Coordinates of C-alpha atoms in Angstrom, one line a residue:
G129 CA 16.6 48.1 -66.7
L130 CA 13.6 45.9 -66.1
S131 CA 11.5 47.3 -63.2
H132 CA 8.7 44.7 -62.9
I133 CA 6.3 42.4 -64.8
N134 CA 2.6 43.4 -64.3
I135 CA -0.1 40.7 -64.1
V136 CA -3.8 41.7 -63.6
V137 CA -5.6 39.1 -61.5
D138 CA -9.1 38.5 -60.2
D139 CA -8.1 37.6 -56.6
L140 CA -4.9 39.0 -55.1
E141 CA -4.7 36.5 -52.3
A142 CA -5.2 33.5 -54.6
A143 CA -2.7 34.9 -57.1
T144 CA -0.1 35.5 -54.4
A145 CA -0.5 32.0 -53.1
F146 CA -0.1 30.6 -56.7
Y147 CA 3.1 32.5 -57.4
E148 CA 4.5 31.7 -53.9
H149 CA 3.9 28.0 -54.6
S150 CA 4.8 27.8 -58.3
L151 CA 7.7 30.2 -58.6
H152 CA 8.7 30.5 -54.9
A153 CA 7.9 34.3 -55.0
T154 CA 8.1 36.3 -51.8
P155 CA 5.7 39.2 -51.2
M156 CA 7.5 42.5 -50.7
Q157 CA 4.9 45.3 -50.6
S158 CA 1.1 45.6 -50.6
F159 CA -1.2 48.5 -51.3
P160 CA -4.7 47.3 -50.3
Y161 CA -7.7 49.1 -51.9
F162 CA -5.4 51.8 -53.2
K163 CA -7.0 55.0 -54.5
N164 CA -4.6 57.6 -55.9
K165 CA -5.5 60.1 -58.6
G166 CA -2.0 60.4 -60.0
F167 CA -1.6 56.6 -60.2
S168 CA -5.0 56.4 -62.0
L169 CA -4.2 59.2 -64.4
A170 CA -0.9 57.7 -65.4
A171 CA -2.7 54.4 -66.0
G172 CA -5.0 56.1 -68.5
F173 CA -8.1 56.6 -66.4
I174 CA -8.5 60.2 -67.3
N175 CA -12.3 60.6 -66.8
T176 CA -12.6 58.3 -63.8
A177 CA -9.3 58.8 -61.9
D178 CA -11.2 59.7 -58.6
K179 CA -13.1 56.4 -58.7
V180 CA -10.3 53.9 -59.5
E181 CA -9.5 51.5 -56.7
V182 CA -7.0 48.7 -56.9
S183 CA -5.1 46.4 -54.6
I184 CA -1.4 46.0 -55.6
R185 CA 1.2 43.5 -54.4
F186 CA 4.8 43.3 -55.4
L187 CA 6.5 39.8 -55.2
K188 CA 10.2 39.0 -55.7
L189 CA 11.3 35.9 -57.6
P190 CA 14.3 34.1 -56.2
T191 CA 16.5 34.7 -59.2
P192 CA 20.2 35.8 -59.3
Q193 CA 19.1 39.1 -60.9
P194 CA 15.9 40.2 -59.1
I195 CA 12.7 39.8 -61.0
I196 CA 9.7 41.6 -59.5
I197 CA 6.1 40.7 -60.3
E198 CA 3.4 43.3 -59.7
L199 CA -0.1 41.8 -59.1
L200 CA -3.1 44.2 -59.6
E201 CA -6.6 43.3 -58.6
Y202 CA -9.0 46.1 -59.7
H203 CA -12.0 46.8 -57.5
Y204 CA -13.1 49.7 -59.7
P205 CA -13.5 49.6 -62.6
S206 CA -14.3 45.9 -63.0
S207 CA -11.8 43.9 -65.0
K208 CA -12.8 42.2 -68.2
D209 CA -11.5 38.6 -68.4
C210 CA -9.6 38.4 -71.7
R211 CA -7.7 35.2 -71.0
T212 CA -7.2 33.2 -74.1
V213 CA -5.1 30.1 -74.8
K214 CA -2.3 31.4 -77.0
N215 CA -0.2 29.1 -79.1
T216 CA 3.5 29.6 -79.0
H217 CA 3.6 31.1 -82.5
D218 CA 0.6 33.4 -82.1
I219 CA 1.0 37.2 -82.2
N220 CA -0.5 38.6 -79.0
N221 CA 1.2 40.8 -76.5
V222 CA 4.4 39.4 -74.9
G223 CA 5.1 35.9 -76.1
H224 CA 6.5 34.6 -72.9
I225 CA 8.7 35.3 -69.9
A226 CA 11.8 33.1 -69.6
L227 CA 13.4 31.9 -66.4
S228 CA 16.7 30.2 -66.3
V229 CA 17.2 27.1 -64.1
S230 CA 19.9 24.5 -63.5
N231 CA 17.5 21.6 -62.8
I232 CA 15.0 21.6 -65.6
D233 CA 13.7 18.1 -65.2
E234 CA 12.9 18.7 -61.5
V235 CA 11.2 22.0 -62.3
F236 CA 9.1 20.4 -65.0
S237 CA 8.0 17.6 -62.7
Y238 CA 7.3 20.2 -59.9
L239 CA 5.2 22.5 -62.1
S240 CA 3.3 19.7 -63.8
K241 CA 1.8 18.9 -60.4
I242 CA 0.6 22.4 -59.5
P243 CA -3.1 23.2 -59.9
G244 CA -3.6 26.0 -62.4
V245 CA -0.4 25.2 -64.4
K246 CA -1.1 24.1 -67.9
M247 CA 1.8 22.9 -70.1
I248 CA 1.8 24.4 -73.7
N249 CA 1.0 20.9 -74.9
T250 CA -0.9 18.3 -72.9
D251 CA 0.5 15.3 -74.9
P252 CA 2.2 12.8 -72.5
E253 CA 5.3 13.1 -74.7
Y254 CA 5.7 16.8 -73.9
R255 CA 8.7 17.5 -71.6
P256 CA 11.9 19.6 -71.8
Y257 CA 13.7 19.0 -75.1
K258 CA 17.2 19.9 -76.1
I259 CA 17.8 22.1 -79.1
D260 CA 19.3 20.2 -82.0
D261 CA 23.0 20.9 -82.7
I262 CA 23.6 24.1 -84.7
E263 CA 26.4 25.2 -86.9
P264 CA 28.0 28.7 -87.4
K265 CA 26.1 29.1 -90.7
D266 CA 22.8 29.0 -88.7
F267 CA 23.2 32.4 -87.1
Y268 CA 25.2 35.6 -87.2
F269 CA 26.5 38.2 -84.8
H270 CA 25.6 41.9 -85.5
D271 CA 29.1 42.9 -84.5
S272 CA 31.4 42.2 -87.5
K273 CA 34.4 41.5 -85.3
T274 CA 32.6 38.8 -83.4
E275 CA 31.0 37.5 -86.5
D276 CA 34.5 36.9 -88.0
D277 CA 35.7 35.2 -84.7
H278 CA 35.5 31.5 -85.4
N279 CA 36.0 30.6 -81.7
A280 CA 33.1 32.9 -80.7
K281 CA 30.9 31.3 -83.3
M282 CA 31.8 27.8 -82.1
A283 CA 31.3 28.8 -78.5
T284 CA 27.8 29.9 -79.3
C285 CA 27.1 26.7 -81.2
E286 CA 28.1 24.7 -78.2
V287 CA 25.9 26.7 -75.8
V288 CA 22.8 26.8 -78.1
S289 CA 23.2 23.1 -79.0
N290 CA 22.8 22.3 -75.3
I291 CA 19.8 24.4 -74.3
R292 CA 16.8 22.6 -73.0
Y293 CA 13.4 24.3 -72.4
F294 CA 9.6 24.0 -72.1
Y295 CA 6.6 26.3 -71.9
W296 CA 3.8 26.5 -69.4
I297 CA 0.8 28.8 -68.9
D298 CA -0.3 30.2 -65.5
P299 CA -3.9 30.7 -64.4
Y300 CA -3.8 34.3 -65.5
G301 CA -2.9 33.5 -69.2
V302 CA 0.8 34.4 -68.8
Q303 CA 3.1 32.0 -70.8
W304 CA 6.4 31.2 -69.1
E305 CA 9.5 29.5 -70.5
I306 CA 11.8 27.5 -68.3
E307 CA 15.2 27.1 -69.8
Q308 CA 18.5 25.5 -68.9
G309 CA 21.8 26.3 -70.4
H310 CA 21.3 29.6 -72.3
T311 CA 24.3 31.1 -70.7
D312 CA 25.6 33.1 -73.7
L313 CA 23.1 35.9 -73.3
T314 CA 24.0 36.7 -69.7
E315 CA 27.7 36.9 -70.0

């Protein structure tokens, strides 16, 4: 199962405040100025394991299935700022992290007002959009029995044709998706 999502930040307190405000995350555990040789070796710092110093904080998102964010602020070695603006279609690490909501318009409005949040497109017309209607010919199930089940195909068409979503980028370069209605993947 998913253990946690790691985000390296330049200021642990500011990052914590951002995620508390934007995603209503709750801090769970903190390891201030942590120095641990085993931790450092496992992270790949073979030649400098005795010198690595990092502050770590785990935050929990208020989701039905717990999602944990691990924030790391490295004190040694210094972090290189590699943040770049990534287009939705660019190949570069994880594309996005998707969160499911039941009130997408409210969430869009809320996030749009938070300092540090950047929508994937700044055009005033950008907002949550609904996926156009799809038909059974537009997709297939890998399981042949389900693929041959007309009712299953139609049920998926109904779900997918009603999904609404949007993308936003946080101050640390992480792209998030907020979606409503994609219930067929969690059943």
